[in-house]
mmCIF file of C-alpha atoms in Angstrom:
data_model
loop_
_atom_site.group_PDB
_atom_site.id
_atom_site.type_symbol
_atom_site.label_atom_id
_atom_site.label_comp_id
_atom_site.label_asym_id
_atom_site.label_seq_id
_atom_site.Cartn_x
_atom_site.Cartn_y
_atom_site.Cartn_z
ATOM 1 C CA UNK A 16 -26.771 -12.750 -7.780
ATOM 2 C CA UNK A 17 -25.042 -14.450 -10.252
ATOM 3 C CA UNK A 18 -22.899 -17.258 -9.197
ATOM 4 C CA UNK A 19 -20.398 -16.186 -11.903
ATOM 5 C CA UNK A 20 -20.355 -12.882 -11.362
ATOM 6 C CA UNK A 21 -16.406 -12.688 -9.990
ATOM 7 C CA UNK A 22 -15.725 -14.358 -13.534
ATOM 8 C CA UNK A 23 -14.194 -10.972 -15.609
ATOM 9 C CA UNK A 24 -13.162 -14.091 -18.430
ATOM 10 C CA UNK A 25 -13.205 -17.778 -19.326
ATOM 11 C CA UNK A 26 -10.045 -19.196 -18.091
ATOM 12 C CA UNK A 27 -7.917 -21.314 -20.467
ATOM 13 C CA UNK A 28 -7.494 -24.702 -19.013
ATOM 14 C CA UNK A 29 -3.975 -26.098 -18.026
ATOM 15 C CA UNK A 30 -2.391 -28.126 -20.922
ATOM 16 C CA UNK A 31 -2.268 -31.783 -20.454
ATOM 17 C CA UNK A 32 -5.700 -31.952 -18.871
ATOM 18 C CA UNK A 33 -7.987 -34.882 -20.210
ATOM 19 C CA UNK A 34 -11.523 -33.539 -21.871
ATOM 20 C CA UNK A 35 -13.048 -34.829 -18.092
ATOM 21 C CA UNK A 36 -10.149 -33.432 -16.130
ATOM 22 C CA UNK A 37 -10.962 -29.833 -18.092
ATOM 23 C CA UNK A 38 -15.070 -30.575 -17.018
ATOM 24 C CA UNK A 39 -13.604 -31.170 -13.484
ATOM 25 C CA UNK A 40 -11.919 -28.147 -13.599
ATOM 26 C CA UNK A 41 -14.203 -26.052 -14.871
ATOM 27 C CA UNK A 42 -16.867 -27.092 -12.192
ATOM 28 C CA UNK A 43 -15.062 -27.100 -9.367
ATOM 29 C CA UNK A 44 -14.103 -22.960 -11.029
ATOM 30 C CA UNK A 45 -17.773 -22.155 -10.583
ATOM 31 C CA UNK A 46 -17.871 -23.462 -7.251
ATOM 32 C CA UNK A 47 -15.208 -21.318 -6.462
ATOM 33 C CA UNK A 48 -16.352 -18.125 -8.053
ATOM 34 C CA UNK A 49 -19.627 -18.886 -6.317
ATOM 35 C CA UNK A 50 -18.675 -19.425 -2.954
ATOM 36 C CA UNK A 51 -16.617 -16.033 -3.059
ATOM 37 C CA UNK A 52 -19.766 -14.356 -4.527
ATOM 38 C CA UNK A 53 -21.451 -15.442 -1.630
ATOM 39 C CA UNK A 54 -19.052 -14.314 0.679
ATOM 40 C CA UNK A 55 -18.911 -10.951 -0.644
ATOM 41 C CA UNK A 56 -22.525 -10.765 -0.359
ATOM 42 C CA UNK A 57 -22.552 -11.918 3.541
ATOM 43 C CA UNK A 58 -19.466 -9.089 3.924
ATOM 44 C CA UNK A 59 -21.899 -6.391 2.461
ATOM 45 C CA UNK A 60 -25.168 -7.651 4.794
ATOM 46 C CA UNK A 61 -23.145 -7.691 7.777
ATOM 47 C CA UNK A 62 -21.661 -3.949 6.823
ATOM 48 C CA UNK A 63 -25.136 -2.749 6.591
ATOM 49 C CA UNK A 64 -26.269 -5.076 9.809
ATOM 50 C CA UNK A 65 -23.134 -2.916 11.780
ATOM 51 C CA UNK A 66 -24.188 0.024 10.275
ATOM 52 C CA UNK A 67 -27.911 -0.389 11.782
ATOM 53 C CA UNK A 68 -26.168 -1.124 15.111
ATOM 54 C CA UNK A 69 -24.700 1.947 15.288
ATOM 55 C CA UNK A 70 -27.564 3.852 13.949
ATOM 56 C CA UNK A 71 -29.490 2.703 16.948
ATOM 57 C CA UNK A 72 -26.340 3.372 19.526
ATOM 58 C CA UNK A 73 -26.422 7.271 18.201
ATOM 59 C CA UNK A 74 -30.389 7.758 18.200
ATOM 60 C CA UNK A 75 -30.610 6.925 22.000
ATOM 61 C CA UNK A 76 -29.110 11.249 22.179
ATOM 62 C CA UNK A 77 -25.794 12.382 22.046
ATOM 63 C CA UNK A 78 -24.842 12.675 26.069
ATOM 64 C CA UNK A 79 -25.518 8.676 25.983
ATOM 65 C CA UNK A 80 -24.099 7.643 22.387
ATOM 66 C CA UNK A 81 -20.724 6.651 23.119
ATOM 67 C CA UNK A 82 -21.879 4.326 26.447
ATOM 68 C CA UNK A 83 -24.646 3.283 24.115
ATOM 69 C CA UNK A 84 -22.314 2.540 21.100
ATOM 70 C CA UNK A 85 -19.888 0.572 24.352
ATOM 71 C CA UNK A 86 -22.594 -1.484 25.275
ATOM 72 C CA UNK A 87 -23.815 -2.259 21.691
ATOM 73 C CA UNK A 88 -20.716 -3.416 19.982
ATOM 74 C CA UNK A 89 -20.535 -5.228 23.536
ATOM 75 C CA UNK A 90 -23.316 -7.570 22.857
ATOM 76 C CA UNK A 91 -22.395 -7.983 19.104
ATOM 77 C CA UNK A 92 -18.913 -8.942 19.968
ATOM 78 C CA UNK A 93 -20.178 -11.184 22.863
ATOM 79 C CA UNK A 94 -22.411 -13.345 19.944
ATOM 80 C CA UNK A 95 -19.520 -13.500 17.359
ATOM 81 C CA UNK A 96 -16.637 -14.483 20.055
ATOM 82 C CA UNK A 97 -14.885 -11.024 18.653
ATOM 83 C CA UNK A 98 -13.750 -8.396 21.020
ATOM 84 C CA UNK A 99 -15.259 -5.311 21.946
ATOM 85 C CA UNK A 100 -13.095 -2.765 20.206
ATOM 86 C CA UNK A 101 -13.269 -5.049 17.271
ATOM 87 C CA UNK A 102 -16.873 -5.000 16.312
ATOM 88 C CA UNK A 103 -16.617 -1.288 17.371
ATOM 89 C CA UNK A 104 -14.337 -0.389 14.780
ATOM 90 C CA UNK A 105 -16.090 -2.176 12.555
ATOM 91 C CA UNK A 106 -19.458 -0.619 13.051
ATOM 92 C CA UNK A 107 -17.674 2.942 12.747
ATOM 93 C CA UNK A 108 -16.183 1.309 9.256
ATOM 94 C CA UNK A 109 -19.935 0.398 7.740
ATOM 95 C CA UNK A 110 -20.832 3.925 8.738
ATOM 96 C CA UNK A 111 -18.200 5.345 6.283
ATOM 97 C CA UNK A 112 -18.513 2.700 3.897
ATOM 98 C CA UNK A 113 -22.273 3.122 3.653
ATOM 99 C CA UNK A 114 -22.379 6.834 4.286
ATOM 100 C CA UNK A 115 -20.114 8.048 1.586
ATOM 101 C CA UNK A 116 -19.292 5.163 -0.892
ATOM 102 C CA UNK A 117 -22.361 3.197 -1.033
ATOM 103 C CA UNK A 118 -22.298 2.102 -4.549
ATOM 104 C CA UNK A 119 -19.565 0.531 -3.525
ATOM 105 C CA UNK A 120 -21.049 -1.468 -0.828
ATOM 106 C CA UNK A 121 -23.769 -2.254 -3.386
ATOM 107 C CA UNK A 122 -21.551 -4.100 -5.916
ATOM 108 C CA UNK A 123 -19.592 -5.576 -2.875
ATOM 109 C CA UNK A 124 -23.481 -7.022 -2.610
ATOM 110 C CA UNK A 125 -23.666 -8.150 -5.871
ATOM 111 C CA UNK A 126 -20.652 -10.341 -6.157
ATOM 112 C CA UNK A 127 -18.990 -7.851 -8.231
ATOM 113 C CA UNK A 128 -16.296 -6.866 -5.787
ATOM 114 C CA UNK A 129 -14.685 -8.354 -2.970
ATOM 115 C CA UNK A 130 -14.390 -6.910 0.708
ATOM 116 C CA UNK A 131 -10.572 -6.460 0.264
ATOM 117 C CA UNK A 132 -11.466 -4.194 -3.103
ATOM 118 C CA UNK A 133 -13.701 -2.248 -0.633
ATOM 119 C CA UNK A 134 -11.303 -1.552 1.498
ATOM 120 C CA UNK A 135 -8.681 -0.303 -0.559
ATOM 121 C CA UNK A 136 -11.349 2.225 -2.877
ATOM 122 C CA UNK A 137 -12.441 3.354 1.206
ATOM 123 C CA UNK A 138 -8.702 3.736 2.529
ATOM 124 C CA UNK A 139 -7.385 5.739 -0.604
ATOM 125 C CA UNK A 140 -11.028 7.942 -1.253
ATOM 126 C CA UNK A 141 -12.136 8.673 2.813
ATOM 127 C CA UNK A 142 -10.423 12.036 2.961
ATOM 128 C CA UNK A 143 -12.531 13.482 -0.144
ATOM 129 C CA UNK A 144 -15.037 15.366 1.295
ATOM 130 C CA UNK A 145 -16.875 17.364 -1.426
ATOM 131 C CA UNK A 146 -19.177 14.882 -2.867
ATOM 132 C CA UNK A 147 -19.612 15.103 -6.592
ATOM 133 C CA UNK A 148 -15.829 14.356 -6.811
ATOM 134 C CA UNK A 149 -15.616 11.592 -4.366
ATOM 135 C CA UNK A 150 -18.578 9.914 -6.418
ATOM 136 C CA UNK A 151 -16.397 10.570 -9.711
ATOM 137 C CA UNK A 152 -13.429 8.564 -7.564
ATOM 138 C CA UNK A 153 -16.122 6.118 -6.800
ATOM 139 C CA UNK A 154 -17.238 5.587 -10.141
ATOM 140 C CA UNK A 155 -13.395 4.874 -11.629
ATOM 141 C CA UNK A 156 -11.966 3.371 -8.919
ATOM 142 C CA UNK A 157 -15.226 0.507 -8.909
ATOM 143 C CA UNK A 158 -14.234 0.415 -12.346
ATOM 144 C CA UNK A 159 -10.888 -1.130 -12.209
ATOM 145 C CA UNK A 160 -11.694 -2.902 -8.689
ATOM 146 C CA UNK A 161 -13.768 -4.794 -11.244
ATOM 147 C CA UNK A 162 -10.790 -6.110 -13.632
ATOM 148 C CA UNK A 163 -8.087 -5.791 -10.759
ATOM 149 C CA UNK A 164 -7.081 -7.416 -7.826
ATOM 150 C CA UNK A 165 -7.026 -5.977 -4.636
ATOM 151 C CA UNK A 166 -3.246 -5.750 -4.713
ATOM 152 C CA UNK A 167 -3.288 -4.189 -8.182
ATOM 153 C CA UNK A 168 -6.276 -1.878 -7.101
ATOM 154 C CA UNK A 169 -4.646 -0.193 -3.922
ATOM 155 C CA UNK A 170 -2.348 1.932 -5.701
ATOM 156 C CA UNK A 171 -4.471 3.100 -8.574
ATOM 157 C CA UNK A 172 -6.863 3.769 -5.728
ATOM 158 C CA UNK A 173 -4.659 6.205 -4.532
ATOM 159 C CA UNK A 174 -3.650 7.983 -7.385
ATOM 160 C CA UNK A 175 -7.222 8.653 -8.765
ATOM 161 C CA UNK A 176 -7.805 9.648 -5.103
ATOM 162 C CA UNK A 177 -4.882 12.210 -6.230
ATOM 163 C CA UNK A 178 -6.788 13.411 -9.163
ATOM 164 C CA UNK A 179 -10.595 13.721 -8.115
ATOM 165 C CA UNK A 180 -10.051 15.374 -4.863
ATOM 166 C CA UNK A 181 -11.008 19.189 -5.309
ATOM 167 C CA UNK A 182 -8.018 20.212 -2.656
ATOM 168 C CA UNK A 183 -4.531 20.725 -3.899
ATOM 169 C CA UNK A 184 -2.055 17.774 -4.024
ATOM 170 C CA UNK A 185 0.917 20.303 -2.568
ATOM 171 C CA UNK A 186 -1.706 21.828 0.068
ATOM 172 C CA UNK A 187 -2.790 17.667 1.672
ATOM 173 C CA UNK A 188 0.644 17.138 1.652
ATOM 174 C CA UNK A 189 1.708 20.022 3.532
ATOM 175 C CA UNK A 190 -1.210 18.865 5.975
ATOM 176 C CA UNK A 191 0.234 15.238 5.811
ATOM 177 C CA UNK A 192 3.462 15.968 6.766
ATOM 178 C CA UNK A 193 2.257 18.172 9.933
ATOM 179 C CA UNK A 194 1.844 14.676 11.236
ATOM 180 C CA UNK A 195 5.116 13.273 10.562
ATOM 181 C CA UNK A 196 6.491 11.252 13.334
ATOM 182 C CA UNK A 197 8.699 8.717 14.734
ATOM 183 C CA UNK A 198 6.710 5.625 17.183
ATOM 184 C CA UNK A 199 7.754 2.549 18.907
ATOM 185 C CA UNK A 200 5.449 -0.358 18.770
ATOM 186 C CA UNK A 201 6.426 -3.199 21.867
ATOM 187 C CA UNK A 202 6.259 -6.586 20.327
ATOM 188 C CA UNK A 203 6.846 -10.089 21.905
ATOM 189 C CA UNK A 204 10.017 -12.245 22.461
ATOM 190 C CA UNK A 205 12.439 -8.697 23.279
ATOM 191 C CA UNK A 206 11.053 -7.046 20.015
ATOM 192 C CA UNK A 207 9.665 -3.754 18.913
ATOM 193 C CA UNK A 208 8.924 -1.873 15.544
ATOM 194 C CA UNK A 209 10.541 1.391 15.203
ATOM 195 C CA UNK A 210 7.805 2.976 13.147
ATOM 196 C CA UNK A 211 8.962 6.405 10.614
ATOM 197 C CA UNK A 212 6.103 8.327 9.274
ATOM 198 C CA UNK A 213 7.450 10.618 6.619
ATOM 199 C CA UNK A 214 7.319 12.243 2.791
ATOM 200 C CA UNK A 215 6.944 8.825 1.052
ATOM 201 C CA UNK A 216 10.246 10.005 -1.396
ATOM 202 C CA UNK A 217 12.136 10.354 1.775
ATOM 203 C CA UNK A 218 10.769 6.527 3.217
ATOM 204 C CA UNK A 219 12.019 4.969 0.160
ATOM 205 C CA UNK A 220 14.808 6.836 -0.103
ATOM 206 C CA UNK A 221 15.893 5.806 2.967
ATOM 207 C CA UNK A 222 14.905 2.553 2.495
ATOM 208 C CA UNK A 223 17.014 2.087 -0.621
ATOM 209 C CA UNK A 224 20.055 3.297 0.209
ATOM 210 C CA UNK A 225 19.927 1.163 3.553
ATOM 211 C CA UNK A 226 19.491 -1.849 1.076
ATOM 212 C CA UNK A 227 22.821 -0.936 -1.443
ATOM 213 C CA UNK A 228 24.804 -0.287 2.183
ATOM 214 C CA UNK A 229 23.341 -4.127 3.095
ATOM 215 C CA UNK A 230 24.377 -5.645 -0.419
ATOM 216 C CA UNK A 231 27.561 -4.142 -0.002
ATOM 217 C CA UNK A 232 28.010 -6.065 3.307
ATOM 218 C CA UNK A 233 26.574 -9.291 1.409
ATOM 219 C CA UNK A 234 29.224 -8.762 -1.530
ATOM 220 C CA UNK A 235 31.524 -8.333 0.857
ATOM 221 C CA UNK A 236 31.207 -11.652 2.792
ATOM 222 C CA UNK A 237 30.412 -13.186 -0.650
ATOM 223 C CA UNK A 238 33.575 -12.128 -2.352
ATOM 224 C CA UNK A 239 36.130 -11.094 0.673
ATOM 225 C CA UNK A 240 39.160 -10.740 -1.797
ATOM 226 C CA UNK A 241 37.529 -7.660 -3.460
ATOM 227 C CA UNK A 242 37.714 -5.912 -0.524
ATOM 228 C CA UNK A 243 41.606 -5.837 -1.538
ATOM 229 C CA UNK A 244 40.923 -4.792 -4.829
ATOM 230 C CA UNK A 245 42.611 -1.833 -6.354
ATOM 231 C CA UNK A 246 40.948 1.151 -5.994
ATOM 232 C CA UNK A 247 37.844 -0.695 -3.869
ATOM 233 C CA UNK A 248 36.491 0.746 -0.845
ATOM 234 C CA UNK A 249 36.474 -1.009 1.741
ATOM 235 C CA UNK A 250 33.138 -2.986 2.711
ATOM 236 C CA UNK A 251 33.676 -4.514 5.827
ATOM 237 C CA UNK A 252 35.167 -8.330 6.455
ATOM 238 C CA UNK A 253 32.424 -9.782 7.739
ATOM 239 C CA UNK A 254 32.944 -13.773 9.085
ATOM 240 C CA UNK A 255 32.278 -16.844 7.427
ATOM 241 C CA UNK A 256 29.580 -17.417 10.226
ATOM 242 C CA UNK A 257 27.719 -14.144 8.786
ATOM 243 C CA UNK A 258 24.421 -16.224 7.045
ATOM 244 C CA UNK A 259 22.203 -12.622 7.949
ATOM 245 C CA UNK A 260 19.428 -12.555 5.051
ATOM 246 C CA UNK A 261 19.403 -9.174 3.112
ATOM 247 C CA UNK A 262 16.377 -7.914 5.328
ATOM 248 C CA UNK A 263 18.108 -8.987 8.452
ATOM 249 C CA UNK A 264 21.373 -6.936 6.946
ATOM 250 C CA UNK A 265 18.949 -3.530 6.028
ATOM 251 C CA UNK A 266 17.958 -3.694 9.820
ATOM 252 C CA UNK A 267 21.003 -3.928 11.653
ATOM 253 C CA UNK A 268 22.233 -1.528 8.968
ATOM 254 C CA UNK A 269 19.600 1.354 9.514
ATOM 255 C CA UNK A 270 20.012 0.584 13.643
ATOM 256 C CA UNK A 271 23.358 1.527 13.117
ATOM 257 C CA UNK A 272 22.841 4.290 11.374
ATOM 258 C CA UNK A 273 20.511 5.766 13.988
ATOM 259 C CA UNK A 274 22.377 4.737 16.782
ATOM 260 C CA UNK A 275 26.054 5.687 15.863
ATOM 261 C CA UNK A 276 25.742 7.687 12.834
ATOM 262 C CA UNK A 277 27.718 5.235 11.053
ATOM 263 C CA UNK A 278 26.942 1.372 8.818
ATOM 264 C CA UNK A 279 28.432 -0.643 10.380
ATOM 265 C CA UNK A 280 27.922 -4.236 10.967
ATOM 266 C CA UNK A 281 27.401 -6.086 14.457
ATOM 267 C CA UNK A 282 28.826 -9.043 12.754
ATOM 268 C CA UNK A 283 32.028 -7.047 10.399
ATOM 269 C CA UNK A 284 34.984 -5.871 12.117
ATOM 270 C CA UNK A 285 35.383 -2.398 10.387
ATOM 271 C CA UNK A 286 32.594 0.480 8.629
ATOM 272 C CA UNK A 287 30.459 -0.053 5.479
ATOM 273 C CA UNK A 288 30.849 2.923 3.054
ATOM 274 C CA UNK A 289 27.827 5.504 3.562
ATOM 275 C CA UNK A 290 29.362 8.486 1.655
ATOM 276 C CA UNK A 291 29.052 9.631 -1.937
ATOM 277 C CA UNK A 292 29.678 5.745 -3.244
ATOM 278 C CA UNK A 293 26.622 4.816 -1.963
ATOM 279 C CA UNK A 294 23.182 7.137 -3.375
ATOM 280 C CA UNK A 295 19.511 6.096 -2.589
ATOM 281 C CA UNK A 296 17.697 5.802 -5.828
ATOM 282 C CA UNK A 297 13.919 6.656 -5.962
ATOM 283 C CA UNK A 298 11.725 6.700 -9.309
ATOM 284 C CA UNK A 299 9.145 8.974 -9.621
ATOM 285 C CA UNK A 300 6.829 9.756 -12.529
ATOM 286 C CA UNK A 301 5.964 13.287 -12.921
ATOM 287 C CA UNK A 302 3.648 15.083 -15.497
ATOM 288 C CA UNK A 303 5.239 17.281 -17.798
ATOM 289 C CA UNK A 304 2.696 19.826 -16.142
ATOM 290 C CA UNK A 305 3.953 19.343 -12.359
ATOM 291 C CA UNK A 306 7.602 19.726 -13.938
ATOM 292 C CA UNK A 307 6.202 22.680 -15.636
ATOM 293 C CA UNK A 308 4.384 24.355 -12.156
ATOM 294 C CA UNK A 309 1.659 22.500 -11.928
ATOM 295 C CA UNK A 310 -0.317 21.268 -8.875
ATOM 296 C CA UNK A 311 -0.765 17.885 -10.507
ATOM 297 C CA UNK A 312 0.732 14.745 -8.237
ATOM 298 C CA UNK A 313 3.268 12.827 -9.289
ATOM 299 C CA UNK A 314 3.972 8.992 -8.244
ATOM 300 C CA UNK A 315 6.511 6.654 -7.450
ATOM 301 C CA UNK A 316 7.358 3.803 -9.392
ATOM 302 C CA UNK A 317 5.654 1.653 -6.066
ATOM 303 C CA UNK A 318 2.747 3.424 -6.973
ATOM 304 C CA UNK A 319 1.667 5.315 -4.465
ATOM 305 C CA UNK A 320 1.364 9.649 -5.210
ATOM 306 C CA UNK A 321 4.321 12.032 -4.499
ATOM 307 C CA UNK A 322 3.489 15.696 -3.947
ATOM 308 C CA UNK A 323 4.425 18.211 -6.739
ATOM 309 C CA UNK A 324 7.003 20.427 -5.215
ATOM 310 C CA UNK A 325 9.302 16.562 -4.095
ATOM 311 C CA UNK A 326 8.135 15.222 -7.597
ATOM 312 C CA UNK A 327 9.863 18.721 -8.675
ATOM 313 C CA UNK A 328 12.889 18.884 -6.605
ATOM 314 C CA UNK A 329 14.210 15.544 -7.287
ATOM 315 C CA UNK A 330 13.800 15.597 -11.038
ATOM 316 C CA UNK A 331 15.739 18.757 -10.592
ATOM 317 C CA UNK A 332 18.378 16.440 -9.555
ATOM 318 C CA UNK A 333 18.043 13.529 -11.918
ATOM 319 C CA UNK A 334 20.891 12.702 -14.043
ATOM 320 C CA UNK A 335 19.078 10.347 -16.263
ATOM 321 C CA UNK A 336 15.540 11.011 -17.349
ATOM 322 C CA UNK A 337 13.203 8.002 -19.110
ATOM 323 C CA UNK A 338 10.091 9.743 -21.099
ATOM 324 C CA UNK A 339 7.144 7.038 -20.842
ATOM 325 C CA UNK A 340 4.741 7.434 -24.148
ATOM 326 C CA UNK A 341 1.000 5.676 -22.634
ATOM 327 C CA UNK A 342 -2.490 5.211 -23.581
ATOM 328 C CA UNK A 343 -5.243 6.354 -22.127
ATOM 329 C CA UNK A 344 -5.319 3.768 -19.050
ATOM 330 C CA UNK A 345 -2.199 4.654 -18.472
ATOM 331 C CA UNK A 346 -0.112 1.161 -19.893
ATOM 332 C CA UNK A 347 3.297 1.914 -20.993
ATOM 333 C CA UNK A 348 3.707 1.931 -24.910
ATOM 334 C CA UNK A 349 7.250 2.705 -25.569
ATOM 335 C CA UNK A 350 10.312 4.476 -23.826
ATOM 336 C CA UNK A 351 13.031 6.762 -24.187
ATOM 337 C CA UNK A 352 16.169 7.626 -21.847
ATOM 338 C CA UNK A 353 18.273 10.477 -21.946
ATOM 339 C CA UNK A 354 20.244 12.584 -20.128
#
């Protein structure tokens, strides 16, 4: 294993650096590339180590492989200090990483990759199941987890995901949203999450227009005399003791919402406009195919894959349209709005 092998190019030293300073630098780089190299290569050993460990739960017959798998990822966890559901899931992750996207593993091994690049090429790819196209998603999506980081890798994941799995975009997505839901998580200090799983337009949808209702209140606070303002709605007075960040504003806005059917504020004295002055926004890109019937997925400007009959329905709607000329990888070359 190369100890530069996390290296994709030679980095161009800060300005103002001395010619030792620069030799420093440079040194204490391949120390760093090295030691994540190394760690990337202990990740992939202990993958295959948990994969072994499971192998060896399962062959002991199938009325005694889940006490066997119990009592297994036991002892492991006992040895690391980890729990026992811990190591568990993480034996029953090295058996799909192994089992269907080994090549990844193997460059994981190498130095090539880091775990968090695994994870994201496993998390978008584990529903493929026909396996000449999850090795051609394999195969691309080790390609850019090569030149990306993880952060930049996790939505490209997902879209060639999109394009290499054999089954329809519109027909997972139907499946997908059979499993839409609404679930409370119980946190500490009188907290909870209020969890939403839903068509990802409709998430940021929602999620938009909750944040122009909450910069409404902000403006409002900010600039209480254009609340009196000819021909301006009114946004709520909120007191001079309001100091709520925006995020803390989105939250108490969407509770209301939920709760009342109406924005308003805890802190304001009166409602915050949630009528036609107010419209979520959500960008999508969508193939001139999809527009044109096709079962090709579109995406959102986040990045993650929208499925062609919402990529269709809301560009129905659009009032303003931006056509996106781009190269082959997919890097914006020029652009055009119209109406």
């Amino acid at each position: 294993m190369s100890a530069t092998t996390l290296l994709t190019a030679e980095p161009t030293p800060p300005a103002g650096l001395t010619p030792a300073q620069v030799e420093v630098l440079r040194t204490l780089t391949q120390r760093v590339v090295a030691a994540r190299a190394a760690k990337a290569a202990a990740d992939a050993a202990e993958l295959r180590v948990l994969a072994e460990a499971m192998a060896l739960a399962t062959s002991r017959g199938a009325e005694r492989s889940d006490l066997a798998v119990r009592e297994i990822a036991a002892e492991l966890a006992a040895a690391v200090r980890a729990s026992d559901r811990t190591i568990q899931a993480r034996m029953d992750d090295a058996v799909m990483a192994l089992g269907r996207f080994g090549a990844t593993v193997d460059a994981l091994g190498k130095g090539e990759i880091e775990r968090t690049h695994l994870n994201a090429i496993v998390d978008a790819g584990a529903h493929i199941d026909d396996e000449a196209a999850r090795g051609a998603y394999e195969a691309a999506a080790l390609d850019h987890a090569r030149r990306e980081s993880p952060g930049r890798l996790r939505p490209a994941a997902r879209l060639l995901a999109q394009r290499f799995d054999p089954v329809p975009s519109q027909e997972r997505h139907t499946l997908a949203a059979a499993a839409r839901r609404v679930w409370v998580d119980d946190g500490d200090d009188g907290m909870a999450d209020l969890v939403l799983r839903c068509a990802a337009a409709v998430a940021h949808g929602a999620f938009d227009r909750a944040t122009r209702i909450a910069r409404a209140v902000i403006d409002a606070r900010e600039k209480p005399d254009a609340n009196h303002a000819e021909g301006a709605r009114d946004c709520g007075e909120a007191p001079a003791s309001d100091v709520r960040t925006l995020s803390q504003v989105r939250a108490d806005v969407l509770a209301d919402l939920i709760l009342t059917g109406h924005a308003t504020s805890a802190e304001s004295a009166s409602s915050i406009p949630t009528g036609e002055a107010i419209h979520a926004q959500v960008h999508v890109i969508v193939p001139v195919t999809t527009l044109a019937g096709g079962g090709e997925a579109g995406a959102l400007a986040t990045g993650g894959p929208i499925d062609p009959e919402s990529a269709r329905r809301l560009a129905a709607g659009a009032t303003t349209w931006t056509r996106l000329l781009t190269d082959s990888s997919g890097h914006v070359l020029a652009t055009e709005a119209y109406r």
